[in-house]
Amino acid sequence: MSYQSESSKSGEVVLYGIAASPGVSHGQVFRFLHDEVEVPRYEVAKDEQESEIARFKDALKQTHDQITEIRESVARNLGDKEASIFDAHLLVLEDQALIDDVVGEIHKTGDNVEQCLHRVSQRYYDYFNQLKDEYLRERASDLQDISRRLLRNLVGATAAGTAFLAEPRILVSEDLTPSDTASLDRSKVLGIATESGGKTSHAVIMARASGVPAVVGLRELTSKLSDGDTLLIDGFEGIAIINPLETTLFRYGKVGLRRKKIKDLLEEQAHLPAETKDGQGFNLFANADSVEEVASGIESGCQGVGLFRTESLFLRKNEIPSEDIQFAEYKKVVQAASSLPVTIRTLDLGGDKILDASGREKEENPFMGFRAIRYCLRNPVIFLEQLRAILRASAHGQVKIMFPMISGVGEIIRAKEFLFTAKRQLSEKGEKFDENIPVGCMIETPAAVSICDLLADEVDFFSVGTNDLVQYLLAVDRINNQIAYLYEPHHPAVIRALEQVFEVSKTKGVEVTVCGEIAGDPHFLPLLLSLGVDSLSAAAPLLAELKFFGRQFSYDDALRLLEKVRTCRRPSEINRILKDFYDEKISDLLG
Ligand code: PEP
Ligand code: MG
């Protein structure tokens, strides 16, 4: 559901958004401010003003140390030119006029340092921001960045400030970035509700993988909340209810019991093979972005890891990890997969996955920009470090390597040249690795679909990333909730593209998996199987339901469904047909 409306009855406010991660939860709200900092205001007695100023000086030093560290890491990984952007930040911290103004404000107003810093930096910001000179206007945003970091240090908050939550909370935010989600303390997050975001934004994918219910696209949510409010989120239907009434909670409690029954049923059968009612088997793999998620995928009875997203390690650490740190992580991943195959995808930074330490410039159109393989091919040091780390991990289990966002044969050839260099470097050092490590590429751009026969000559396997394929094929930004109603994986164009890739894979003898979010949606399962794919990779919490639903229909049922789908011209008709098929097969069972 992509539109929004609101109804309210005696205190409870119902908002409609987009169902992003299944599950229902209810709890106290925690407003998550990933960039802004709430600025406290209180009076400071005259004889305490000096210690207030000392606090300011400590925060200046702490911030200076942090920026210097980031600068050094960027210089090491990317070079001095990229690191020099942080020099402007350091200059702001050393600016005596700014420091004197803050100290003067403390003396003049008697307010606390956070409040004084906020006021002074806002004055500077307003001044620089209205200047015609573009260079000076850019200094305004440096100033804003640095004063936010200073404020965070003063109030003792971290950028992703959930670590200090005493109790589990529902996290509410205007938007959530993947680096916010990567650094959340998930044991303290009951659910996520955001104003913006789409179903396949990476923050949402991460929430789904960790089983945290989420609703996104809830316009005006934050402005409707007050301190102390509770929120119920229904991640199945895309509903958020502020201060739900007892009757609402009761209704949801009953729904919860029914869902619990279903969950138990799925778990009981989780270790049965993945096959249709008439025994047509298919392969189920797990998508994961941490060792824990690999372990829970394996526990759910999958056949390995179909997509390990490496960028999460980078986002969690908020820096570019060294080869040894990466190797240690990939080795743990391989060990957690207990001899089953693991497909490790090389770094897919960019789009909505922005790493401050990567020293990249801000882009107008990041999803069409300097992302994934494009970034790696232009950053040889980072790319080679990662390739060596993955290769070293391949000595400890069955590893495959996969390149994201390929749009031409040249990219895959260059990526393989890097792989060759990484192998040579390791051999020279006598390191062990799998010489014949299988190499694959993601099919997630329309160009890759069109030339998949040419790509097939270069790789051992394909993995279809429908999250991006849908966005690029339909020209619909996957994280823009204003056009979320146009993000339609049921679109005939998507189905035709899938069919083309599956057919070419068969002819060329190249294995193919679907690893986008549709692979975890049981409604798509019969369609994907009838189109000819036999391997799917999805978040661990979704695997049991996929297996369960697979056993409710025969392969012939799926083929008949495909015939119906082929007669449709609109995505909504296809959506309806898949839903009806699902409901019909499942309704008898659940009573
Ligand atoms: C995809 O695009 O479908 C995919 C699996 O990659 P990501 O979601 O990480 O972009
Ligand atoms: Mg992708």
Coordinates of C-alpha atoms and ligand atoms in Angstrom, one line a residue:
M1 CA 0.0 0.0 0.0
S2 CA 1.6 3.2 -1.0
Y3 CA -1.0 5.9 -0.2
Q4 CA -1.6 7.4 3.2
S5 CA -4.7 8.3 5.1
E6 CA -5.5 8.8 8.7
S7 CA -8.4 8.1 11.0
S8 CA -8.7 8.9 14.6
K9 CA -11.0 7.7 17.4
S10 CA -10.8 8.9 20.9
G11 CA -7.1 9.2 21.3
E12 CA -5.8 6.6 19.0
V13 CA -4.5 7.7 15.6
V14 CA -4.2 5.2 12.8
L15 CA -1.7 5.8 10.0
Y16 CA -1.3 3.8 6.8
G17 CA 2.0 3.2 5.3
I18 CA 3.9 0.4 3.5
A19 CA 4.3 -3.0 5.1
A20 CA 8.1 -3.4 5.2
S21 CA 9.0 -6.2 7.6
P22 CA 6.4 -8.7 8.9
G23 CA 5.4 -8.8 12.6
V24 CA 3.4 -6.8 15.1
S25 CA 4.9 -5.0 18.0
H26 CA 3.8 -2.4 20.6
G27 CA 5.8 -0.3 22.9
Q28 CA 7.1 3.1 23.9
V29 CA 8.4 5.3 21.2
F30 CA 12.1 6.2 20.8
R31 CA 12.6 9.1 18.4
F32 CA 15.7 8.2 16.5
L33 CA 17.7 11.3 15.3
H34 CA 20.5 9.9 13.2
D35 CA 21.9 13.3 12.3
E36 CA 20.1 16.0 14.2
V37 CA 20.9 16.2 17.9
E38 CA 18.3 17.3 20.4
V39 CA 19.8 20.4 22.1
P40 CA 19.3 20.6 25.8
R41 CA 18.8 24.0 27.4
Y42 CA 19.3 24.9 31.1
E43 CA 20.8 27.7 33.1
V44 CA 24.4 27.4 34.5
A45 CA 25.2 29.2 37.7
K46 CA 27.9 31.9 37.4
D47 CA 30.5 30.0 39.4
E48 CA 30.0 26.9 37.2
Q49 CA 30.6 28.7 33.9
E50 CA 34.3 27.9 33.8
S51 CA 33.6 24.2 34.1
E52 CA 31.0 24.6 31.3
I53 CA 33.8 26.2 29.2
A54 CA 36.1 23.3 30.1
R55 CA 33.5 20.9 28.9
F56 CA 33.4 22.7 25.6
K57 CA 37.2 22.5 25.3
D58 CA 37.2 18.8 26.0
A59 CA 34.5 18.2 23.4
L60 CA 36.6 20.3 20.9
K61 CA 39.6 18.0 21.6
Q62 CA 37.5 14.8 21.4
T63 CA 36.0 15.9 18.1
H64 CA 39.4 16.9 16.7
D65 CA 40.8 13.4 17.6
Q66 CA 37.8 11.7 15.9
I67 CA 38.2 13.7 12.7
T68 CA 41.9 13.2 12.6
E69 CA 41.4 9.5 12.9
I70 CA 38.8 9.4 10.1
R71 CA 41.2 11.6 8.0
E72 CA 44.0 9.2 8.5
S73 CA 41.9 6.1 7.7
V74 CA 40.7 7.8 4.4
A75 CA 44.2 8.8 3.6
R76 CA 45.4 5.3 4.1
N77 CA 42.7 3.7 2.1
L78 CA 42.0 6.3 -0.6
G79 CA 44.8 8.8 -0.7
D80 CA 45.6 12.2 0.5
K81 CA 43.4 14.1 -2.0
E82 CA 40.2 12.4 -0.7
A83 CA 41.3 12.8 2.9
S84 CA 41.8 16.6 2.5
I85 CA 38.1 17.2 2.6
F86 CA 38.4 16.7 6.4
D87 CA 40.9 19.5 6.7
A88 CA 38.1 22.0 6.4
H89 CA 36.4 20.3 9.4
L90 CA 39.6 20.5 11.4
L91 CA 39.9 24.2 10.5
V92 CA 36.4 24.9 11.9
L93 CA 37.4 23.2 15.2
E94 CA 40.5 25.4 15.4
D95 CA 38.6 28.6 14.5
Q96 CA 39.4 31.0 17.4
A97 CA 36.6 33.4 16.4
L98 CA 34.0 30.7 16.7
I99 CA 35.4 29.4 20.0
D100 CA 35.5 32.9 21.5
D101 CA 31.9 33.5 20.3
V102 CA 30.7 30.3 22.1
V103 CA 32.6 31.2 25.3
G104 CA 31.2 34.8 25.1
E105 CA 27.6 33.4 24.7
I106 CA 28.0 31.3 27.8
H107 CA 29.1 34.4 29.8
K108 CA 26.4 36.6 28.3
T109 CA 23.4 34.4 28.6
G110 CA 24.2 32.0 31.4
D111 CA 23.0 29.1 29.3
N112 CA 24.6 25.7 29.0
V113 CA 27.3 25.1 26.4
E114 CA 25.2 22.9 24.0
Q115 CA 22.6 25.7 23.7
C116 CA 25.3 28.4 23.2
L117 CA 27.2 26.3 20.6
H118 CA 23.9 25.6 18.8
R119 CA 23.0 29.3 18.6
V120 CA 26.4 30.5 17.5
S121 CA 26.9 27.8 14.9
Q122 CA 23.4 28.5 13.6
R123 CA 24.4 32.2 13.2
Y124 CA 27.5 31.3 11.3
Y125 CA 25.6 28.7 9.2
D126 CA 22.9 31.3 8.2
Y127 CA 25.6 33.8 7.3
F128 CA 27.6 31.4 5.1
N129 CA 24.6 29.8 3.6
Q130 CA 23.3 33.0 2.1
L131 CA 26.6 33.9 0.4
K132 CA 26.8 33.8 -3.4
D133 CA 30.2 32.2 -3.5
E134 CA 29.7 28.5 -3.8
Y135 CA 32.9 27.6 -2.1
L136 CA 31.9 29.6 1.0
R137 CA 28.4 28.2 0.9
E138 CA 30.0 24.7 1.1
R139 CA 31.8 25.8 4.2
A140 CA 28.3 26.2 5.8
S141 CA 27.7 22.5 5.5
D142 CA 31.1 21.7 6.9
L143 CA 30.2 23.9 9.8
Q144 CA 26.9 22.2 10.3
D145 CA 28.4 18.7 10.2
I146 CA 31.1 19.6 12.6
S147 CA 28.8 21.4 15.1
R148 CA 26.5 18.3 15.1
R149 CA 29.4 16.1 15.9
L150 CA 30.5 18.5 18.6
L151 CA 27.0 18.5 20.0
R152 CA 26.8 14.7 20.0
N153 CA 30.0 14.6 21.9
L154 CA 28.8 17.1 24.4
V155 CA 25.5 15.3 25.1
G156 CA 27.2 11.9 25.0
A157 CA 25.1 10.5 22.2
T158 CA 26.4 8.3 19.5
A159 CA 25.4 8.8 15.9
A160 CA 23.1 5.8 16.1
G161 CA 22.1 6.4 19.6
T162 CA 20.3 3.3 20.6
A163 CA 23.0 1.8 22.7
F164 CA 21.9 3.7 25.8
L165 CA 18.2 2.6 25.6
A166 CA 17.3 1.1 28.9
E167 CA 14.2 -0.7 27.6
P168 CA 13.3 -2.1 24.2
R169 CA 11.5 0.6 22.2
I170 CA 9.8 1.2 18.9
L171 CA 12.2 3.3 16.8
V172 CA 10.6 6.2 15.0
S173 CA 12.5 8.3 12.5
E174 CA 11.9 10.4 9.4
D175 CA 14.2 8.1 7.6
L176 CA 16.8 5.5 8.5
T177 CA 20.0 4.9 6.6
P178 CA 21.7 1.5 6.2
S179 CA 24.5 2.7 8.4
D180 CA 22.0 3.6 11.1
T181 CA 20.4 0.2 10.9
A182 CA 23.8 -1.5 10.8
S183 CA 24.8 0.0 14.1
L184 CA 21.5 -0.4 15.9
D185 CA 21.4 -2.5 19.0
R186 CA 18.7 -4.9 17.7
S187 CA 18.0 -6.4 21.1
K188 CA 16.6 -3.1 22.1
V189 CA 14.6 -2.3 19.0
L190 CA 11.0 -3.7 19.1
G191 CA 10.1 -2.3 15.7
I192 CA 10.8 0.4 13.2
A193 CA 8.5 3.1 11.8
T194 CA 9.7 5.7 9.4
E195 CA 8.2 8.5 7.4
S196 CA 10.2 7.7 4.2
G197 CA 11.6 4.6 2.6
G198 CA 10.5 1.9 0.3
K199 CA 10.1 -1.8 0.8
T200 CA 13.5 -2.6 -0.7
S201 CA 15.5 0.2 0.9
H202 CA 18.6 -1.4 2.5
A203 CA 17.6 -0.3 6.0
V204 CA 14.3 -2.2 5.6
I205 CA 16.0 -5.3 4.1
M206 CA 18.2 -5.3 7.2
A207 CA 15.2 -5.0 9.5
R208 CA 13.5 -7.9 7.7
A209 CA 16.7 -10.1 8.0
S210 CA 16.8 -9.6 11.7
G211 CA 13.1 -10.2 12.1
V212 CA 12.3 -6.7 13.4
P213 CA 8.8 -5.6 12.3
A214 CA 8.8 -2.4 10.2
V215 CA 6.4 0.0 8.6
V216 CA 7.7 2.7 6.3
G217 CA 6.2 5.6 4.3
L218 CA 4.2 6.8 7.3
R219 CA 3.9 10.5 6.3
E220 CA 3.8 13.0 9.2
L221 CA 4.4 10.3 11.7
T222 CA 6.9 12.2 13.7
S223 CA 4.8 15.4 13.9
K224 CA 1.9 13.4 15.3
L225 CA 3.9 11.9 18.1
S226 CA 4.3 13.4 21.6
D227 CA 6.6 12.4 24.4
G228 CA 5.5 9.3 26.2
D229 CA 3.3 8.0 23.3
T230 CA 3.1 4.4 22.6
L231 CA 3.0 3.0 19.1
L232 CA 1.7 -0.3 17.7
I233 CA 3.1 -1.3 14.3
D234 CA 1.6 -3.9 12.1
G235 CA 4.3 -4.9 9.7
F236 CA 2.0 -7.3 7.8
E237 CA -0.5 -4.7 6.8
G238 CA 1.6 -1.5 6.9
I239 CA -0.3 0.1 9.8
A240 CA 0.9 2.2 12.7
I241 CA -1.4 3.1 15.6
I242 CA -0.4 5.8 18.0
N243 CA -1.7 5.2 21.5
P244 CA -3.8 2.2 20.6
L245 CA -7.0 1.6 22.6
E246 CA -7.5 -1.5 24.8
T247 CA -9.9 -2.9 22.3
T248 CA -7.3 -2.5 19.5
L249 CA -4.7 -4.2 21.6
F250 CA -7.1 -7.0 22.3
R251 CA -7.9 -7.5 18.6
Y252 CA -4.2 -7.5 17.8
G253 CA -3.6 -10.0 20.7
K254 CA -6.1 -12.4 19.1
V255 CA -4.4 -11.9 15.7
G256 CA -1.1 -12.5 17.5
L257 CA -2.3 -15.9 18.8
R258 CA -3.4 -17.0 15.3
R259 CA -0.1 -15.9 13.9
K260 CA 1.7 -17.8 16.7
K261 CA -0.2 -20.9 15.6
I262 CA 1.0 -20.4 12.1
K263 CA 4.6 -19.8 13.2
D264 CA 4.6 -23.0 15.3
L265 CA 3.3 -24.9 12.3
L266 CA 6.0 -23.5 10.0
E267 CA 8.8 -24.2 12.5
E268 CA 7.7 -27.8 13.0
Q269 CA 8.1 -28.4 9.3
A270 CA 11.2 -26.2 8.7
H271 CA 13.5 -29.2 8.3
L272 CA 11.5 -30.9 5.6
P273 CA 13.1 -30.6 2.1
A274 CA 12.2 -27.6 -0.1
E275 CA 9.9 -29.1 -2.7
T276 CA 6.5 -28.8 -4.3
K277 CA 3.6 -31.1 -3.4
D278 CA 4.6 -33.5 -6.2
G279 CA 8.2 -33.6 -5.2
Q280 CA 9.8 -31.1 -7.6
G281 CA 12.8 -29.9 -5.5
F282 CA 14.2 -26.4 -5.4
N283 CA 17.2 -24.9 -3.6
L284 CA 16.8 -22.5 -0.8
F285 CA 19.7 -20.3 0.3
A286 CA 19.9 -17.6 2.9
N287 CA 20.7 -13.9 2.5
A288 CA 22.8 -12.6 5.3
D289 CA 24.9 -9.7 6.3
S290 CA 26.4 -10.9 9.5
V291 CA 27.8 -14.1 11.1
E292 CA 24.6 -14.3 13.3
E293 CA 22.4 -14.2 10.2
V294 CA 24.4 -16.9 8.5
A295 CA 24.0 -19.1 11.6
S296 CA 20.2 -18.5 11.8
G297 CA 19.9 -19.2 8.0
I298 CA 21.7 -22.6 8.5
E299 CA 19.4 -23.3 11.5
S300 CA 16.4 -22.8 9.3
G301 CA 17.6 -25.6 7.2
C302 CA 18.8 -23.8 4.0
Q303 CA 21.4 -25.2 1.7
G304 CA 23.9 -22.4 2.1
V305 CA 24.3 -18.7 1.8
G306 CA 23.2 -17.3 -1.5
L307 CA 24.1 -13.7 -0.8
F308 CA 26.4 -12.4 1.8
R309 CA 26.3 -8.6 1.7
T310 CA 29.8 -7.5 2.7
E311 CA 29.1 -3.8 2.9
S312 CA 27.3 -4.2 6.3
L313 CA 30.7 -5.0 7.9
F314 CA 32.0 -1.6 6.5
L315 CA 28.8 0.2 7.7
R316 CA 28.9 -1.3 11.1
K317 CA 32.4 -0.3 11.7
N318 CA 31.9 3.0 9.9
E319 CA 35.3 2.6 8.3
I320 CA 37.0 0.6 5.6
P321 CA 38.1 -2.6 7.5
S322 CA 41.6 -3.9 6.9
E323 CA 42.2 -7.1 4.9
D324 CA 42.8 -9.1 8.1
I325 CA 39.6 -7.8 9.8
Q326 CA 37.7 -8.8 6.7
F327 CA 39.3 -12.2 6.4
A328 CA 38.5 -12.9 10.1
E329 CA 34.8 -12.0 9.4
Y330 CA 34.5 -14.0 6.2
K331 CA 36.2 -17.0 7.8
K332 CA 33.7 -16.9 10.6
V333 CA 30.9 -16.7 8.0
V334 CA 32.3 -19.7 6.2
Q335 CA 32.6 -21.6 9.4
A336 CA 29.1 -20.7 10.5
A337 CA 27.8 -22.2 7.2
S338 CA 29.2 -25.5 8.3
S339 CA 30.6 -26.8 4.9
L340 CA 27.6 -25.5 2.9
P341 CA 28.4 -23.0 0.1
V342 CA 28.6 -19.3 0.7
T343 CA 28.4 -16.7 -2.0
I344 CA 30.2 -13.6 -0.9
R345 CA 29.3 -10.5 -2.8
T346 CA 32.0 -7.8 -3.2
L347 CA 31.4 -4.4 -1.8
D348 CA 28.2 -2.7 -2.9
L349 CA 28.6 0.7 -1.4
G350 CA 26.7 3.7 -2.9
G351 CA 23.0 4.2 -3.5
D352 CA 21.5 4.4 0.0
K353 CA 24.6 2.7 1.6
I354 CA 26.9 5.6 2.2
L355 CA 30.0 5.2 4.3
D356 CA 31.5 8.5 5.6
A357 CA 35.0 7.2 5.6
S358 CA 34.9 6.3 1.9
G359 CA 35.5 10.0 1.2
R360 CA 33.0 10.1 -1.7
E361 CA 31.5 13.2 -3.1
K362 CA 27.8 13.8 -2.6
E363 CA 25.9 12.6 -5.7
E364 CA 22.7 14.0 -7.2
N365 CA 21.5 10.6 -8.2
P366 CA 23.3 8.0 -6.1
F367 CA 21.5 4.9 -7.3
M368 CA 22.6 5.7 -10.8
G369 CA 26.0 6.8 -9.7
F370 CA 29.3 5.7 -8.2
R371 CA 28.1 2.5 -6.7
A372 CA 29.2 -1.2 -6.2
I373 CA 31.5 -2.5 -8.9
R374 CA 32.0 1.0 -10.3
Y375 CA 33.4 2.2 -6.9
C376 CA 35.6 -0.9 -6.5
L377 CA 37.1 -0.8 -10.0
R378 CA 38.2 2.8 -9.3
N379 CA 39.5 2.0 -5.8
P380 CA 42.1 -0.8 -6.5
V381 CA 43.5 -0.8 -3.0
I382 CA 40.2 -1.4 -1.3
F383 CA 39.1 -3.9 -4.0
L384 CA 42.2 -6.0 -3.9
E385 CA 42.2 -6.0 -0.1
Q386 CA 38.6 -7.4 -0.1
L387 CA 39.4 -9.9 -2.9
R388 CA 42.4 -11.2 -1.0
A389 CA 40.3 -11.5 2.2
I390 CA 37.6 -13.5 0.4
L391 CA 40.1 -15.7 -1.3
R392 CA 41.8 -16.5 2.0
A393 CA 38.4 -17.4 3.5
S394 CA 37.9 -19.8 0.6
A395 CA 40.6 -22.0 2.1
H396 CA 38.2 -22.7 5.0
G397 CA 35.1 -23.8 3.2
Q398 CA 33.1 -23.6 -0.1
V399 CA 33.2 -20.0 -1.2
K400 CA 31.9 -18.3 -4.3
I401 CA 32.6 -14.8 -5.3
M402 CA 30.0 -12.5 -6.8
F403 CA 30.2 -9.0 -8.4
P404 CA 27.3 -6.5 -8.0
M405 CA 25.7 -4.0 -10.4
I406 CA 27.4 -5.3 -13.6
S407 CA 26.2 -3.5 -16.7
G408 CA 28.7 -4.5 -19.3
V409 CA 31.1 -7.3 -20.2
G410 CA 34.1 -5.0 -19.7
E411 CA 33.3 -4.6 -16.0
I412 CA 33.3 -8.3 -15.4
I413 CA 36.5 -8.8 -17.3
R414 CA 38.2 -6.1 -15.3
A415 CA 36.8 -7.5 -12.0
K416 CA 38.2 -10.9 -13.0
E417 CA 41.6 -9.3 -13.7
F418 CA 41.6 -7.9 -10.2
L419 CA 40.8 -11.3 -8.9
F420 CA 43.7 -12.8 -10.9
T421 CA 46.0 -10.1 -9.4
A422 CA 44.7 -10.9 -5.9
K423 CA 45.4 -14.6 -6.4
R424 CA 48.9 -13.9 -7.7
Q425 CA 49.7 -11.7 -4.7
L426 CA 48.5 -14.4 -2.3
S427 CA 50.4 -17.1 -4.1
E428 CA 53.6 -15.0 -3.8
K429 CA 53.1 -15.0 -0.1
G430 CA 52.3 -18.7 0.1
E431 CA 48.8 -18.1 1.3
K432 CA 46.2 -20.8 0.8
F433 CA 43.0 -20.3 -1.2
D434 CA 40.7 -22.0 -3.7
E435 CA 42.3 -21.6 -7.1
N436 CA 39.0 -22.5 -8.8
I437 CA 36.7 -20.3 -6.8
P438 CA 33.5 -20.0 -8.8
V439 CA 32.8 -16.5 -10.0
G440 CA 29.4 -15.0 -10.6
C441 CA 27.7 -11.7 -11.2
M442 CA 24.5 -10.1 -10.2
I443 CA 21.9 -9.5 -12.9
E444 CA 20.3 -6.3 -11.6
T445 CA 20.5 -3.8 -14.5
P446 CA 18.4 -3.9 -17.6
A447 CA 21.7 -3.9 -19.6
A448 CA 22.8 -7.1 -17.8
V449 CA 19.5 -8.7 -18.7
S450 CA 19.9 -7.8 -22.4
I451 CA 23.4 -9.1 -22.6
C452 CA 23.1 -12.0 -20.2
D453 CA 24.2 -14.4 -23.0
L454 CA 27.5 -12.5 -23.2
L455 CA 27.9 -12.3 -19.5
A456 CA 27.2 -16.0 -19.3
D457 CA 30.5 -16.6 -21.2
E458 CA 32.4 -14.9 -18.5
V459 CA 30.9 -16.4 -15.2
D460 CA 29.9 -19.6 -13.5
F461 CA 26.7 -18.3 -12.1
F462 CA 24.1 -15.5 -12.1
S463 CA 22.2 -14.1 -9.2
V464 CA 19.2 -12.0 -10.1
G465 CA 18.9 -8.9 -7.8
T466 CA 15.3 -8.0 -8.4
N467 CA 15.4 -5.1 -5.9
D468 CA 17.6 -3.1 -8.2
L469 CA 16.3 -4.7 -11.4
V470 CA 12.8 -3.5 -10.6
Q471 CA 14.0 0.0 -9.9
Y472 CA 16.2 0.3 -13.0
L473 CA 13.8 -1.4 -15.3
L474 CA 10.8 0.6 -14.2
A475 CA 12.8 3.8 -13.5
V476 CA 11.4 3.9 -10.0
D477 CA 13.8 4.9 -7.1
R478 CA 13.5 2.0 -4.6
I479 CA 13.6 4.3 -1.6
N480 CA 11.3 7.0 -2.7
N481 CA 7.9 6.5 -0.9
Q482 CA 6.2 9.1 -3.1
I483 CA 6.4 6.7 -6.0
A484 CA 6.4 3.5 -4.1
Y485 CA 3.1 2.6 -5.8
L486 CA 5.0 2.4 -9.0
Y487 CA 7.6 0.0 -7.6
E488 CA 5.9 -3.1 -9.0
P489 CA 7.8 -6.4 -9.0
H490 CA 4.6 -7.9 -10.6
H491 CA 5.1 -5.7 -13.7
P492 CA 5.1 -7.8 -17.0
A493 CA 8.4 -6.1 -17.9
V494 CA 10.0 -7.7 -14.8
I495 CA 8.5 -11.1 -15.5
R496 CA 9.7 -11.0 -19.1
A497 CA 13.2 -10.0 -18.0
L498 CA 13.3 -12.8 -15.5
E499 CA 12.2 -15.3 -18.2
Q500 CA 14.9 -14.1 -20.5
V501 CA 17.6 -14.6 -17.9
F502 CA 16.4 -18.0 -16.9
E503 CA 16.2 -19.2 -20.5
V504 CA 19.7 -18.0 -21.4
S505 CA 21.1 -19.5 -18.2
K506 CA 19.6 -22.9 -19.1
T507 CA 21.0 -22.7 -22.7
K508 CA 24.4 -21.6 -21.5
G509 CA 24.5 -24.0 -18.6
V510 CA 25.0 -21.2 -16.0
E511 CA 23.4 -21.7 -12.6
V512 CA 20.9 -19.0 -11.6
T513 CA 19.5 -17.9 -8.3
V514 CA 17.0 -15.1 -7.4
C515 CA 18.2 -13.2 -4.4
G516 CA 16.1 -10.0 -4.4
E517 CA 13.3 -9.6 -1.9
I518 CA 10.7 -11.3 -4.2
A519 CA 12.6 -14.5 -3.6
G520 CA 11.4 -14.4 0.1
D521 CA 7.8 -13.6 -0.8
P522 CA 5.8 -16.8 -1.0
H523 CA 3.3 -15.3 -3.4
F524 CA 6.1 -15.2 -6.0
L525 CA 7.3 -18.8 -5.4
P526 CA 5.0 -20.6 -7.9
L527 CA 5.6 -18.0 -10.5
L528 CA 9.4 -18.1 -10.1
L529 CA 9.4 -21.9 -10.2
S530 CA 7.2 -22.1 -13.3
L531 CA 9.4 -19.5 -15.0
G532 CA 12.3 -22.0 -14.6
V533 CA 14.4 -20.9 -11.7
D534 CA 15.3 -23.5 -9.2
S535 CA 17.3 -21.6 -6.6
L536 CA 16.1 -18.8 -4.3
S537 CA 17.9 -16.9 -1.6
A538 CA 16.0 -15.0 1.1
A539 CA 16.3 -13.6 4.6
A540 CA 16.5 -16.4 7.2
P541 CA 13.2 -15.5 9.0
L542 CA 11.3 -16.1 5.6
L543 CA 12.7 -19.5 4.7
A544 CA 10.3 -21.6 6.8
E545 CA 7.2 -20.1 5.2
L546 CA 8.7 -20.5 1.7
K547 CA 9.3 -24.2 2.3
F548 CA 5.9 -24.6 3.8
F549 CA 4.1 -22.9 1.0
G550 CA 6.1 -24.8 -1.6
R551 CA 4.5 -28.0 -0.3
Q552 CA 1.0 -26.7 -0.9
F553 CA 1.0 -26.7 -4.7
S554 CA 2.2 -29.0 -7.5
Y555 CA 4.4 -28.0 -10.3
D556 CA 1.5 -28.4 -12.7
D557 CA -0.5 -25.9 -10.6
A558 CA 2.4 -23.5 -11.0
L559 CA 2.4 -23.9 -14.7
R560 CA -1.3 -23.3 -14.9
L561 CA -0.8 -20.1 -12.8
L562 CA 1.9 -19.0 -15.3
E563 CA -0.5 -19.4 -18.2
K564 CA -3.0 -17.1 -16.4
V565 CA -0.2 -14.6 -15.6
R566 CA 0.8 -14.5 -19.3
T567 CA -2.6 -13.2 -20.3
C568 CA -2.3 -10.2 -18.0
R569 CA -1.4 -6.8 -19.1
R570 CA -1.2 -4.9 -15.8
P571 CA 0.8 -5.5 -12.7
S572 CA -2.3 -5.2 -10.5
E573 CA -3.9 -8.2 -12.3
I574 CA -0.8 -10.3 -11.8
N575 CA -0.6 -9.3 -8.2
R576 CA -4.3 -10.4 -7.7
I577 CA -3.7 -13.7 -9.4
L578 CA -0.7 -14.5 -7.2
K579 CA -2.6 -13.5 -4.1
D580 CA -5.7 -15.6 -5.0
F581 CA -3.5 -18.6 -5.7
Y582 CA -1.8 -18.2 -2.4
D583 CA -5.0 -17.7 -0.4
E584 CA -6.7 -20.7 -2.1
K585 CA -3.8 -23.0 -1.3
I586 CA -3.4 -21.8 2.3
S587 CA -6.9 -21.1 3.5
D588 CA -7.9 -24.8 4.1
L589 CA -4.9 -25.4 6.2
L590 CA -5.3 -22.5 8.6
G591 CA -9.0 -22.8 9.0
Ligands
PEP1 C1 19.0 -6.7 -5.3 O1 19.2 -5.6 -5.9 O2 18.0 -7.4 -5.5 C2 20.0 -7.2 -4.3 C3 19.8 -8.4 -3.8 O3 21.0 -6.4 -3.9 P1 20.8 -5.2 -2.9 O4 19.4 -5.3 -2.3 O5 21.8 -5.3 -1.8 O6 21.0 -4.0 -3.7
MG2 MG 21.2 -4.8 -5.7

